[in-house]
Tab-separated table of C-alpha atoms in Angstrom:
chain	number	residue	atom	x	y	z
A	1	PRO	CA	158.654	-99.618	45.925
A	2	PRO	CA	158.772	-95.936	44.921
A	3	SER	CA	159.392	-94.764	48.504
A	4	LEU	CA	162.366	-97.104	48.849
A	5	THR	CA	163.734	-95.999	45.496
A	6	THR	CA	163.589	-92.414	46.701
A	7	GLN	CA	165.394	-93.259	49.946
A	8	LEU	CA	168.137	-95.062	48.050
A	9	SER	CA	168.652	-92.341	45.468
A	10	SER	CA	171.157	-90.463	47.635
A	11	GLY	CA	173.016	-90.503	50.917
A	12	VAL	CA	173.560	-94.262	51.198
A	13	GLU	CA	176.733	-94.952	53.166
A	14	LYS	CA	177.011	-98.728	52.909
A	15	ILE	CA	175.129	-101.746	51.563
A	16	TYR	CA	175.043	-105.156	53.249
A	17	ALA	CA	173.802	-108.437	51.786
A	18	ASN	CA	172.762	-111.892	52.859
A	19	ALA	CA	171.819	-114.699	50.476
A	20	TYR	CA	168.376	-113.292	49.645
A	21	ALA	CA	168.183	-109.635	50.664
A	22	PHE	CA	170.015	-106.321	50.923
A	23	ALA	CA	170.180	-103.657	53.621
A	24	ALA	CA	171.389	-100.098	53.073
A	25	LEU	CA	172.654	-97.848	55.855
A	26	LYS	CA	171.742	-94.206	55.387
A	27	GLY	CA	172.048	-91.538	58.038
A	28	SER	CA	171.813	-93.981	60.955
A	29	GLN	CA	168.723	-95.680	59.497
A	30	VAL	CA	168.499	-98.933	57.576
A	31	PHE	CA	166.446	-99.702	54.461
A	32	ALA	CA	165.995	-103.278	53.245
A	33	TRP	CA	164.742	-105.009	50.120
A	34	GLY	CA	164.699	-108.488	48.637
A	35	ASN	CA	163.010	-111.644	49.927
A	36	GLY	CA	160.793	-110.530	52.794
A	37	ASN	CA	161.202	-113.796	54.685
A	38	PHE	CA	164.958	-113.364	54.904
A	39	GLY	CA	165.455	-109.701	55.715
A	40	GLY	CA	164.087	-107.906	52.675
A	41	ALA	CA	161.151	-106.568	54.689
A	42	ASN	CA	160.357	-105.418	58.219
A	43	ALA	CA	163.699	-103.700	58.773
A	44	PRO	CA	163.659	-101.715	62.027
A	45	ALA	CA	162.590	-98.094	61.803
A	46	ASP	CA	165.058	-97.229	64.578
A	47	SER	CA	167.541	-94.423	64.174
A	48	GLY	CA	171.028	-94.545	65.643
A	49	ILE	CA	172.179	-97.590	63.703
A	50	VAL	CA	175.937	-97.555	63.161
A	51	LYS	CA	176.639	-100.940	61.562
A	52	VAL	CA	174.747	-103.876	60.057
A	53	PHE	CA	175.801	-107.538	60.142
A	54	ALA	CA	174.433	-110.308	57.931
A	55	ASN	CA	174.420	-114.064	58.086
A	56	GLU	CA	172.901	-116.170	55.306
A	57	LEU	CA	169.250	-115.448	56.138
A	58	ALA	CA	169.025	-112.634	58.710
A	59	PHE	CA	170.425	-109.267	59.733
A	60	ALA	CA	171.511	-107.722	63.039
A	61	ALA	CA	172.307	-104.053	63.548
A	62	LEU	CA	174.381	-102.374	66.248
A	63	LYS	CA	173.090	-99.024	67.479
A	64	SER	CA	174.994	-96.064	68.896
A	65	ASN	CA	173.584	-96.794	72.360
A	66	ALA	CA	175.214	-100.268	72.257
A	67	SER	CA	171.910	-102.098	71.761
A	68	VAL	CA	171.054	-104.514	68.941
A	69	VAL	CA	168.054	-104.866	66.639
A	70	THR	CA	167.433	-107.849	64.351
A	71	TRP	CA	165.226	-108.888	61.450
A	72	GLY	CA	164.964	-111.652	58.863
A	73	ASP	CA	164.519	-115.397	59.267
A	74	SER	CA	163.479	-116.017	62.866
A	75	TYR	CA	165.178	-119.391	63.190
A	76	THR	CA	168.611	-118.149	62.133
A	77	GLY	CA	168.790	-114.932	64.144
A	78	GLY	CA	166.047	-112.579	62.999
A	79	ALA	CA	163.991	-113.040	66.170
A	80	PRO	CA	166.116	-113.736	69.277
A	81	PRO	CA	164.418	-115.352	72.295
A	82	ALA	CA	163.423	-113.190	75.261
A	83	ASN	CA	166.489	-113.985	77.344
A	84	VAL	CA	168.767	-112.950	74.492
A	85	LEU	CA	166.751	-109.807	73.732
A	86	HIS	CA	167.327	-108.739	77.327
A	87	GLU	CA	171.094	-109.100	76.880
A	88	LEU	CA	171.005	-107.161	73.602
A	89	LYS	CA	169.433	-104.059	75.128
A	90	GLU	CA	172.771	-102.606	76.233
A	91	GLY	CA	176.523	-103.008	76.385
A	92	VAL	CA	177.150	-104.659	73.012
A	93	VAL	CA	180.436	-103.712	71.337
A	94	ASP	CA	180.565	-106.149	68.405
A	95	ILE	CA	178.422	-108.647	66.510
A	96	VAL	CA	179.826	-111.663	64.678
A	97	PRO	CA	177.779	-113.769	62.252
A	98	SER	CA	178.328	-117.426	61.462
A	99	ARG	CA	176.408	-118.959	58.565
A	100	TYR	CA	173.107	-119.244	60.462
A	101	ALA	CA	173.689	-117.625	63.864
A	102	PHE	CA	175.023	-114.504	65.567
A	103	ALA	CA	177.316	-113.869	68.527
A	104	ALA	CA	177.365	-110.536	70.355
A	105	LEU	CA	180.368	-109.478	72.420
A	106	LYS	CA	179.492	-107.204	75.323
A	107	ALA	CA	181.706	-104.633	77.026
A	108	SER	CA	181.673	-106.849	80.106
A	109	GLY	CA	183.468	-109.592	78.173
A	110	LYS	CA	180.344	-111.740	77.944
A	111	VAL	CA	179.312	-113.499	74.719
A	112	VAL	CA	175.625	-113.870	73.829
A	113	VAL	CA	174.593	-116.196	70.990
A	114	TRP	CA	171.344	-116.784	69.093
A	115	GLY	CA	170.114	-118.385	65.874
A	116	ASP	CA	170.497	-121.976	64.688
A	117	ASP	CA	171.852	-124.240	67.437
A	118	TRP	CA	173.963	-126.216	64.968
A	119	TYR	CA	175.800	-123.089	63.860
A	120	GLY	CA	176.907	-121.694	67.202
A	121	ALA	CA	173.732	-120.697	69.042
A	122	ALA	CA	173.933	-123.621	71.483
A	123	PRO	CA	177.499	-123.873	72.811
A	124	ALA	CA	176.360	-126.219	75.566
A	125	THR	CA	175.362	-128.754	72.893
A	126	PHE	CA	178.147	-128.285	70.352
A	127	TYR	CA	181.445	-127.336	71.953
A	128	SER	CA	184.973	-128.605	72.497
A	129	GLY	CA	185.119	-129.278	76.203
A	130	PHE	CA	185.096	-125.984	78.104
A	131	ASP	CA	182.870	-124.790	80.928
A	132	MET	CA	179.988	-122.729	79.519
A	133	LYS	CA	180.604	-120.121	82.223
A	134	GLU	CA	183.775	-119.247	80.290
A	135	LEU	CA	181.571	-117.266	77.889
A	136	ASP	CA	180.088	-115.146	80.673
A	137	SER	CA	183.174	-112.979	81.142
A	138	GLY	CA	186.738	-112.368	80.063
A	139	VAL	CA	186.224	-112.729	76.304
A	140	GLU	CA	188.289	-110.270	74.283
A	141	LYS	CA	187.489	-111.199	70.672
A	142	VAL	CA	185.081	-113.451	68.789
A	143	PHE	CA	185.680	-114.811	65.296
A	144	PRO	CA	183.284	-116.677	62.994
A	145	THR	CA	183.662	-120.023	61.317
A	146	SER	CA	181.219	-121.371	58.750
A	147	THR	CA	179.593	-123.558	61.407
A	148	GLY	CA	180.236	-121.789	64.704
A	149	PHE	CA	182.482	-119.414	66.592
A	150	VAL	CA	185.921	-119.116	68.179
A	151	ALA	CA	186.571	-116.789	71.119
A	152	ILE	CA	189.842	-115.499	72.524
A	153	LYS	CA	189.931	-114.828	76.251
A	154	THR	CA	191.884	-111.987	77.839
A	155	ASP	CA	194.354	-114.534	79.216
A	156	GLY	CA	195.037	-115.842	75.691
A	157	ARG	CA	193.008	-119.038	75.893
A	158	VAL	CA	190.903	-120.036	72.885
A	159	LEU	CA	187.347	-121.419	73.039
A	160	GLU	CA	185.721	-123.105	70.067
A	161	TRP	CA	182.090	-124.156	69.634
A	162	GLY	CA	179.564	-125.027	66.946
A	163	GLN	CA	179.190	-127.859	64.490
A	164	PHE	CA	182.795	-128.692	63.676
A	165	GLN	CA	182.205	-131.935	61.811
A	166	MET	CA	184.302	-130.563	58.950
A	167	SER	CA	187.357	-129.854	61.072
A	168	THR	CA	189.254	-131.356	63.937
A	169	HIS	CA	188.963	-129.591	67.263
A	170	LEU	CA	191.285	-126.938	68.536
A	171	PRO	CA	194.855	-128.180	69.037
A	172	LEU	CA	195.696	-128.112	72.726
A	173	TYR	CA	199.069	-126.480	72.137
A	174	LEU	CA	197.387	-123.295	70.937
A	175	ASN	CA	196.552	-122.576	74.549
A	176	GLY	CA	200.102	-123.190	75.642
A	177	VAL	CA	202.379	-120.667	77.317
A	178	GLY	CA	204.130	-118.247	74.984
A	179	PHE	CA	201.710	-118.326	72.070
A	180	ALA	CA	199.265	-115.440	72.181
A	181	ILE	CA	196.538	-115.512	69.531
A	182	SER	CA	195.828	-112.202	67.802
A	183	LYS	CA	193.492	-113.257	64.994
A	184	ILE	CA	191.755	-116.339	63.648
A	185	TYR	CA	190.703	-116.996	60.069
A	186	SER	CA	188.316	-119.588	58.679
A	187	ASN	CA	187.365	-120.910	55.276
A	188	GLY	CA	184.202	-122.742	54.292
A	189	SER	CA	185.610	-126.137	55.214
A	190	GLY	CA	186.331	-125.212	58.823
A	191	LEU	CA	190.089	-124.761	58.395
A	192	MET	CA	191.534	-122.040	60.580
A	193	ALA	CA	194.806	-120.237	61.179
A	194	ALA	CA	195.960	-118.135	64.093
A	195	LEU	CA	198.588	-115.410	63.967
A	196	GLY	CA	200.642	-115.130	67.113
A	197	THR	CA	201.875	-111.864	68.579
A	198	GLY	CA	205.289	-110.875	69.811
A	199	ALA	CA	208.697	-110.475	68.180
A	200	SER	CA	208.297	-113.581	66.010
A	201	PRO	CA	204.654	-113.998	65.043
A	202	ARG	CA	203.757	-117.260	63.351
A	203	VAL	CA	200.808	-118.923	61.706
A	204	VAL	CA	199.376	-122.276	62.721
A	205	SER	CA	196.479	-124.133	61.194
A	206	TRP	CA	194.169	-127.008	61.970
A	207	GLY	CA	191.262	-128.740	60.287
């Protein structure tokens, strides 16, 4: 549309993409185009947006007041349920997308998830044996996989959830004494590697 073309003619700071749409960040506002069902339309008119995150079919944006706005495919994260919307009103410090879901890390150490249950939005259904209350506090970092999420707790423990049919579950020794996880990487087949901290960092992998 002519109005969008005018907006995009100058001042664009960054462009984000999912599989079917684009979103441009300009002066704390976002402008979207592409397939309207998957984020190319109905982008929020809010100001104060500082960063945009994309999964395959939806977008989520973090605002300067630590709240989150979303748009795109409703089933995969574009329209969070009411209980999640309440959590996204304040205190969010990071957003992590999996293929069809999002996870928000709050300043309190709580993780909030929404989107497709099979891709990380339902840790109680698809998880590797931890108490769901573990996600309510004490989480330091969250990392995406193609089918879910991995979280690192402040005490160094690692929590993994989502549809991990393409990888084996987290090796128990990763939560052992003396191996602190600093970062986790994933490829499309669910293989991951963790880099330890300390004087002799090392890489381990599973999948």
